[in-house]
Short mmCIF file of C-alpha atoms and ligand atoms in Angstrom, two decimals:
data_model
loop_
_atom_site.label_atom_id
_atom_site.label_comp_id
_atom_site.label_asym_id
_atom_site.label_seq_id
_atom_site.Cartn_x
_atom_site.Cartn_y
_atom_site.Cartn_z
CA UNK X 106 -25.90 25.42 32.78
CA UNK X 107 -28.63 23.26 34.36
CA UNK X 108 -28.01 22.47 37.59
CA UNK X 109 -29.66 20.64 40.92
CA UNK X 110 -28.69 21.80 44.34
CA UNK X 111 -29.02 18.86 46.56
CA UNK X 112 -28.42 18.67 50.18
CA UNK X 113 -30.43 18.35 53.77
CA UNK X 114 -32.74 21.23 54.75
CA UNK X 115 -30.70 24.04 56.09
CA UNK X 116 -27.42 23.23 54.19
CA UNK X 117 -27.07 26.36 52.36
CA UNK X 118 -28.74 25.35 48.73
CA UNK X 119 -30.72 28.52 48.96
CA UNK X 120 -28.04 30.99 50.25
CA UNK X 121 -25.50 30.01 47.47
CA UNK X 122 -28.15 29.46 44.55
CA UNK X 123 -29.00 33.77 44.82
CA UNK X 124 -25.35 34.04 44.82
CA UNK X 125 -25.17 31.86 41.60
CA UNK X 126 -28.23 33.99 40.41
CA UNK X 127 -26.04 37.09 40.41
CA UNK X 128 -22.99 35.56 38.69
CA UNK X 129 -24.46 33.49 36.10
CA UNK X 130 -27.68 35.42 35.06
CA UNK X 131 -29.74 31.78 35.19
CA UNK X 132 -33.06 31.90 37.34
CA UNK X 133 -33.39 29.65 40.97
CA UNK X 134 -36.25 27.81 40.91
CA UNK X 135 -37.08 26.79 44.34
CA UNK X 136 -39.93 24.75 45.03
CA UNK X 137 -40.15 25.89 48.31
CA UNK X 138 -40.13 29.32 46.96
CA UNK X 139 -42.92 28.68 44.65
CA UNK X 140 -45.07 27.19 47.77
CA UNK X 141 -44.44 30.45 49.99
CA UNK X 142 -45.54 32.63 47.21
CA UNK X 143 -48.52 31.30 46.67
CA UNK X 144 -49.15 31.28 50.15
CA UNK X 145 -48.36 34.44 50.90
CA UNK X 146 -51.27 35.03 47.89
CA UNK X 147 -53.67 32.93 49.27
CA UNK X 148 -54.02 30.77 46.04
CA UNK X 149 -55.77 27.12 46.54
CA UNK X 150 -51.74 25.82 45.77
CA UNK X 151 -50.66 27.86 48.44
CA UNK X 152 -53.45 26.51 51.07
CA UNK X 153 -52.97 23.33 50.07
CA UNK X 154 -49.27 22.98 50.36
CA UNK X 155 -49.09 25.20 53.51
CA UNK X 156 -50.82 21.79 55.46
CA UNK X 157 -47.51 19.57 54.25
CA UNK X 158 -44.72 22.55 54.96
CA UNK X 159 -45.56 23.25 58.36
CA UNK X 160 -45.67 19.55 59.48
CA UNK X 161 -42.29 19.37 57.72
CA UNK X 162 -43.78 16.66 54.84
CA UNK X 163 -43.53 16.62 51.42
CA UNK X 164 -45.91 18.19 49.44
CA UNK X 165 -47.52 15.68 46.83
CA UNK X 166 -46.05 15.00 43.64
CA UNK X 167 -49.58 15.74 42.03
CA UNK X 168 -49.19 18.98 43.10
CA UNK X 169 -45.44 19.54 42.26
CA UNK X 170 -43.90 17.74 39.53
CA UNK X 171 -46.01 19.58 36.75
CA UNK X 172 -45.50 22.56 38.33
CA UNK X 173 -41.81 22.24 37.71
CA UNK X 174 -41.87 21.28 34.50
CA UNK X 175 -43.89 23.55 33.22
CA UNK X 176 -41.68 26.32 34.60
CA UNK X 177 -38.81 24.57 32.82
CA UNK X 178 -40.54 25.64 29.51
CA UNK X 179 -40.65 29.29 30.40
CA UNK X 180 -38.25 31.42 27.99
CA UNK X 181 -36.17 32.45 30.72
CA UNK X 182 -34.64 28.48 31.20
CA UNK X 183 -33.30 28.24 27.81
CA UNK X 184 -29.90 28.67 29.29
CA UNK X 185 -30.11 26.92 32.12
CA UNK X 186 -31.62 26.83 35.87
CA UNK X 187 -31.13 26.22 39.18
CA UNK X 188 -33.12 23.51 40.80
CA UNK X 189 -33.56 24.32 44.22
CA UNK X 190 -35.62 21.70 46.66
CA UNK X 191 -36.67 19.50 43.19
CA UNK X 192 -36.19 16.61 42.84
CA UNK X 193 -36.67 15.82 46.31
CA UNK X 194 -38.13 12.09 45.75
CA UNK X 195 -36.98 8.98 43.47
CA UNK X 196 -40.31 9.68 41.24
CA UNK X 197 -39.63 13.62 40.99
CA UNK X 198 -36.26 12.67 39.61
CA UNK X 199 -36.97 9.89 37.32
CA UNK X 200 -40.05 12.21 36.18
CA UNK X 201 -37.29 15.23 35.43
CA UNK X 202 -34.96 12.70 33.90
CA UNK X 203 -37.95 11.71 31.42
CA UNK X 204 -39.17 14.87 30.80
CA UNK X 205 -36.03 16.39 29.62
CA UNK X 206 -34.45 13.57 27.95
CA UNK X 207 -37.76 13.54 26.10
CA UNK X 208 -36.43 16.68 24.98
CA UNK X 209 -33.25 15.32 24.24
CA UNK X 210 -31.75 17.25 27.13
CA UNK X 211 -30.44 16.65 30.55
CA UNK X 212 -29.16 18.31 33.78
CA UNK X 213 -25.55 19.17 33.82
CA UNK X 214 -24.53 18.82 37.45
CA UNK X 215 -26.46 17.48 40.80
CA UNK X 216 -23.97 19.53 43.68
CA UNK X 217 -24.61 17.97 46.89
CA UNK X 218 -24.29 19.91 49.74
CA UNK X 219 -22.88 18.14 52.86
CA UNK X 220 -22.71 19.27 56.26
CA UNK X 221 -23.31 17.88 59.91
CA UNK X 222 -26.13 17.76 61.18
CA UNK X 223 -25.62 20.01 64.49
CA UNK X 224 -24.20 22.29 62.41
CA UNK X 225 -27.59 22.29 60.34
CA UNK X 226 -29.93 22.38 63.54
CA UNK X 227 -27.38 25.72 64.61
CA UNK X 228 -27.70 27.20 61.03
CA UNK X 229 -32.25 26.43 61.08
CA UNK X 230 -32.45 27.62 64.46
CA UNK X 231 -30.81 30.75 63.93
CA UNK X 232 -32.16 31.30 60.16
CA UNK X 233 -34.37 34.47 59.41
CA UNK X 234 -35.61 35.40 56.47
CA UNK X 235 -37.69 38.43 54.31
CA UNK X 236 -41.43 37.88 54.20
CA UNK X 237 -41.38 39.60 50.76
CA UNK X 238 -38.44 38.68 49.11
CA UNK X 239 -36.90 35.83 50.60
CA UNK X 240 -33.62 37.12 51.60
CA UNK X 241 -31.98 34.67 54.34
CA UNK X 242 -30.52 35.84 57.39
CA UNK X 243 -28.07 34.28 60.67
CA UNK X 244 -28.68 35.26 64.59
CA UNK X 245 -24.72 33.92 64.19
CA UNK X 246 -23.93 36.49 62.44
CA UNK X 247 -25.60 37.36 58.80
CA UNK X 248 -28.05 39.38 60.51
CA UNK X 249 -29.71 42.69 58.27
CA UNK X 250 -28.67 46.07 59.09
CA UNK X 251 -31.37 47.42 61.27
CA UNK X 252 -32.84 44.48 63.44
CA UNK X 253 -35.94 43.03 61.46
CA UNK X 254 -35.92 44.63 58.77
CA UNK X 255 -34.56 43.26 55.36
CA UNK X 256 -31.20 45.08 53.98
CA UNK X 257 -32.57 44.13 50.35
CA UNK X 258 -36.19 45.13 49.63
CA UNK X 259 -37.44 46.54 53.46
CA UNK X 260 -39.59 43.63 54.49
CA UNK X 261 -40.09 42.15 57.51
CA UNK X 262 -37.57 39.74 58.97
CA UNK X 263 -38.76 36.44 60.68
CA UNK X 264 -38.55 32.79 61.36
CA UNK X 265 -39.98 30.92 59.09
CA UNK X 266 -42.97 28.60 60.73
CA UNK X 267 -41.22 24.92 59.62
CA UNK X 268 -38.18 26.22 61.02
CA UNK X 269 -39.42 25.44 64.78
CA UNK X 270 -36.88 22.66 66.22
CA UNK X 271 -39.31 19.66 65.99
CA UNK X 272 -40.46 20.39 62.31
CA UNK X 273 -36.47 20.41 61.80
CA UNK X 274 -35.82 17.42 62.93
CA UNK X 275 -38.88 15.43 61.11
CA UNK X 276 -37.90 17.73 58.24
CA UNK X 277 -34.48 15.87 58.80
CA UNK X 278 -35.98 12.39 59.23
CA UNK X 279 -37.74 13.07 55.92
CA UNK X 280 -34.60 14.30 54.14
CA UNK X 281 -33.14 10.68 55.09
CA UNK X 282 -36.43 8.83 54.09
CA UNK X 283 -37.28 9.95 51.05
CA UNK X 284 -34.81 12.47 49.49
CA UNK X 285 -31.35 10.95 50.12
CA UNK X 286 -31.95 7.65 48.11
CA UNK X 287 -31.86 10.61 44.89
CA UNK X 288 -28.05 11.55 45.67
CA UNK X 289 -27.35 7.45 44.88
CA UNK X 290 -29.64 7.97 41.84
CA UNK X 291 -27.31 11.02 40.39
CA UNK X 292 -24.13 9.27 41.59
CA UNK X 293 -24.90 6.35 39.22
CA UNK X 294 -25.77 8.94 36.19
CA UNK X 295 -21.97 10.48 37.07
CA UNK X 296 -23.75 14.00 37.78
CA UNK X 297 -23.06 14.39 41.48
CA UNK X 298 -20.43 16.46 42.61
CA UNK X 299 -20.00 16.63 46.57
CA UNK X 300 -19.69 20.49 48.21
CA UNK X 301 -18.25 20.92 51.48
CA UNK X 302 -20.83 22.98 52.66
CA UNK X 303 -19.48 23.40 56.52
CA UNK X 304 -16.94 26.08 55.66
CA UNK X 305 -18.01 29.75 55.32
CA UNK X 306 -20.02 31.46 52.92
CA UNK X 307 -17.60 32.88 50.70
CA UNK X 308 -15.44 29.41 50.84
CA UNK X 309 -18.24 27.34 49.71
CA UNK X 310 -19.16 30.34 47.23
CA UNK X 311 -15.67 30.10 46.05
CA UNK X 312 -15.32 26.24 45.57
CA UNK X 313 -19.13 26.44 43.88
CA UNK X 314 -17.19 28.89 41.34
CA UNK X 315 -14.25 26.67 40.73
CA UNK X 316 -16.66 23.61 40.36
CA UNK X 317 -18.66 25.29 37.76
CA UNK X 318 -16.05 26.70 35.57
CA UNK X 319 -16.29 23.33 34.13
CA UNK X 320 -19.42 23.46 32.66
CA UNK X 321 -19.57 27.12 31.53
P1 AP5 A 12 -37.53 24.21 51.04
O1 AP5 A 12 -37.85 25.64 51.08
O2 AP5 A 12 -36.92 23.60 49.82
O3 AP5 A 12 -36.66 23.90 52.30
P2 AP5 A 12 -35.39 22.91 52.48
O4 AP5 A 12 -34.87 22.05 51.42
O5 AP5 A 12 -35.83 22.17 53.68
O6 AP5 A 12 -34.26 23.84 52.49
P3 AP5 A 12 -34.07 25.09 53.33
O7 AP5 A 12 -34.59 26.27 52.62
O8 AP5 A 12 -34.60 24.85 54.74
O9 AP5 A 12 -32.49 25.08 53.48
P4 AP5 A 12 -31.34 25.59 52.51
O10 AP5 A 12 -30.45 24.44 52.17
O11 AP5 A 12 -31.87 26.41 51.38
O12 AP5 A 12 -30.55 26.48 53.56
P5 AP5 A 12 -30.26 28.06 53.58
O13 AP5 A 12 -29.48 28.47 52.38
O14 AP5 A 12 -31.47 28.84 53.93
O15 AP5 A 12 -38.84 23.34 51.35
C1 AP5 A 12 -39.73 23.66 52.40
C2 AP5 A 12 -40.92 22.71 52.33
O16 AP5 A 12 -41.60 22.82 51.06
C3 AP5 A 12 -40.59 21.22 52.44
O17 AP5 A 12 -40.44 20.80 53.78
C4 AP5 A 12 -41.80 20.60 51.73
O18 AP5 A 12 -42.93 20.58 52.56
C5 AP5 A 12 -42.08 21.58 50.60
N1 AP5 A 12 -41.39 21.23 49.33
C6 AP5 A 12 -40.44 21.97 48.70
N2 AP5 A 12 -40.04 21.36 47.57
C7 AP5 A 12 -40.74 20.21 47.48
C8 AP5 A 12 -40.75 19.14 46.53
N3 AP5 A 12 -39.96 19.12 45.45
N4 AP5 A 12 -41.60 18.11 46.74
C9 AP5 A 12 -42.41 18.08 47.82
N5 AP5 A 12 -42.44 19.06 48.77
C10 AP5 A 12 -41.61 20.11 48.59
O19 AP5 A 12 -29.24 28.08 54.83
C11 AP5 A 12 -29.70 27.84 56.15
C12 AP5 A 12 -29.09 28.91 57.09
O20 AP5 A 12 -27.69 28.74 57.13
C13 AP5 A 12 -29.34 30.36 56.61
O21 AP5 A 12 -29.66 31.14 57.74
C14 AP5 A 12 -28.00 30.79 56.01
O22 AP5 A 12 -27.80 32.18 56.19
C15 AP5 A 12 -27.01 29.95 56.78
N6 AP5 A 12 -25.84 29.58 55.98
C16 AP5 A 12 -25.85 29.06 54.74
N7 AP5 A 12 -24.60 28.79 54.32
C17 AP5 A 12 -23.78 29.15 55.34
C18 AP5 A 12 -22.35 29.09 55.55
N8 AP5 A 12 -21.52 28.62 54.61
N9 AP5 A 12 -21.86 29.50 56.74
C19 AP5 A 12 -22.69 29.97 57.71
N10 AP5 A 12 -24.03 30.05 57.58
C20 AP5 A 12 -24.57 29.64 56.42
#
């Protein structure tokens, strides 16, 4: 199953794609992932990207769509993926379109996420998450077991630095700018499926389940 979570920052594509992790066995590729990791190791990627994230811009294509599809190649994709924060731009998609269907593949499904936006504000103002292993966490009311501290792996439990209201909402303004004009682009190819993505986790989880029963 190859699959693109798409969806405004803060809508839950990151929440529900470990959950899909544990029931499907494919891995979540998150671009934003990627940039925090190298980061968090100090690599030149890391630096570089770390200037775009916290001012809530895109990173450059230069520096992202090879990236991607290189990791597409990796073993562990053969039976699908979850694309998590790519494509986020008309020329990521049409370069992910190319690249597979120069494979003679293609994605299966583009699930868009949709929820209002002072729900998503609520949700990025009150998100924490691991330092080490990503885990996500709620102030309203996903919060780990001891205060700071993450329930999975032990890591520390913060807010993550584009998370700050202002970054939000040019994060947002971005989203509309540059990002939305791909959920037209995978309505025409007949691969986007909406999500309500306002109900609670183990709705959304649930209808995410029944969606993808199709493609198993
Ligand atoms: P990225 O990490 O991709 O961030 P994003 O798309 O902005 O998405 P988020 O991680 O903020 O939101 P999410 O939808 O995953 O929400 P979550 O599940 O955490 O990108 C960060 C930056 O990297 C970008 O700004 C850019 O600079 C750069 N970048 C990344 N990819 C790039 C690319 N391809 N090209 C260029 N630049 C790129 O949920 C949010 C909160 O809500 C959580 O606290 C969660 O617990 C809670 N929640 C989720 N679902 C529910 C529910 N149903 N009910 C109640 N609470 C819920």
């Amino acid at each position: 199953m190859k699959i693109i979570l798409l969806g405004a920052p803060g809508a839950g594509k990151g929440t529900h794609a470990k959950l899909l992790v544990d029931k499907y066995g494919i891995p979540h590729i998150s671009t934003g992932d990627i940039f925090r990791a190298n980061l968090r190791e100090g690599t030149p990627l890391g630096l570089q990207a770390k200037a775009f994230m916290d001012r809530g811009e895109l990173v450059p294509d230069e520096l992202t769509v090879d990236l991607v599809l290189d990791r597409l190649q990796a073993p562990d994709c053969e039976k699908g993926y979850i694309l998590d924060g790519f494509p986020r731009n008309l020329s990521q998609a049409e370069a992910l379109t190319k690249a597979l269907n120069q494979r003679g593949d293609d994605i299966d499904v583009a699930l868009h996420f949709v929820l209002e936006e002072d729900v998503i504000l609520k949700r990025m103002s009150g998100r924490r998450v691991c330092t080490v292993c990503g885990a996500s966490y709620n102030v309203n009311g996903m919060m780990p077991r001891v205060e700071g501290v993450c329930d999975r792996c032990g890591g520390p439990v913060v807010q993550r630095a584009d998370d700050r209201e202002e970054t939000v909402l040019h994060r947002l303004e971005v989203y509309h700018e540059q990002t939305e004009p791909i959920v037209a682009y995978y309505r025409e190819l007949g691969k986007e499926v909406v999500v309500d993505a306002g109900k609670p986790l183990e709705e959304v989880q649930a209808e995410l389940n029944g969606i993808l029963e199709a493609y198993l």
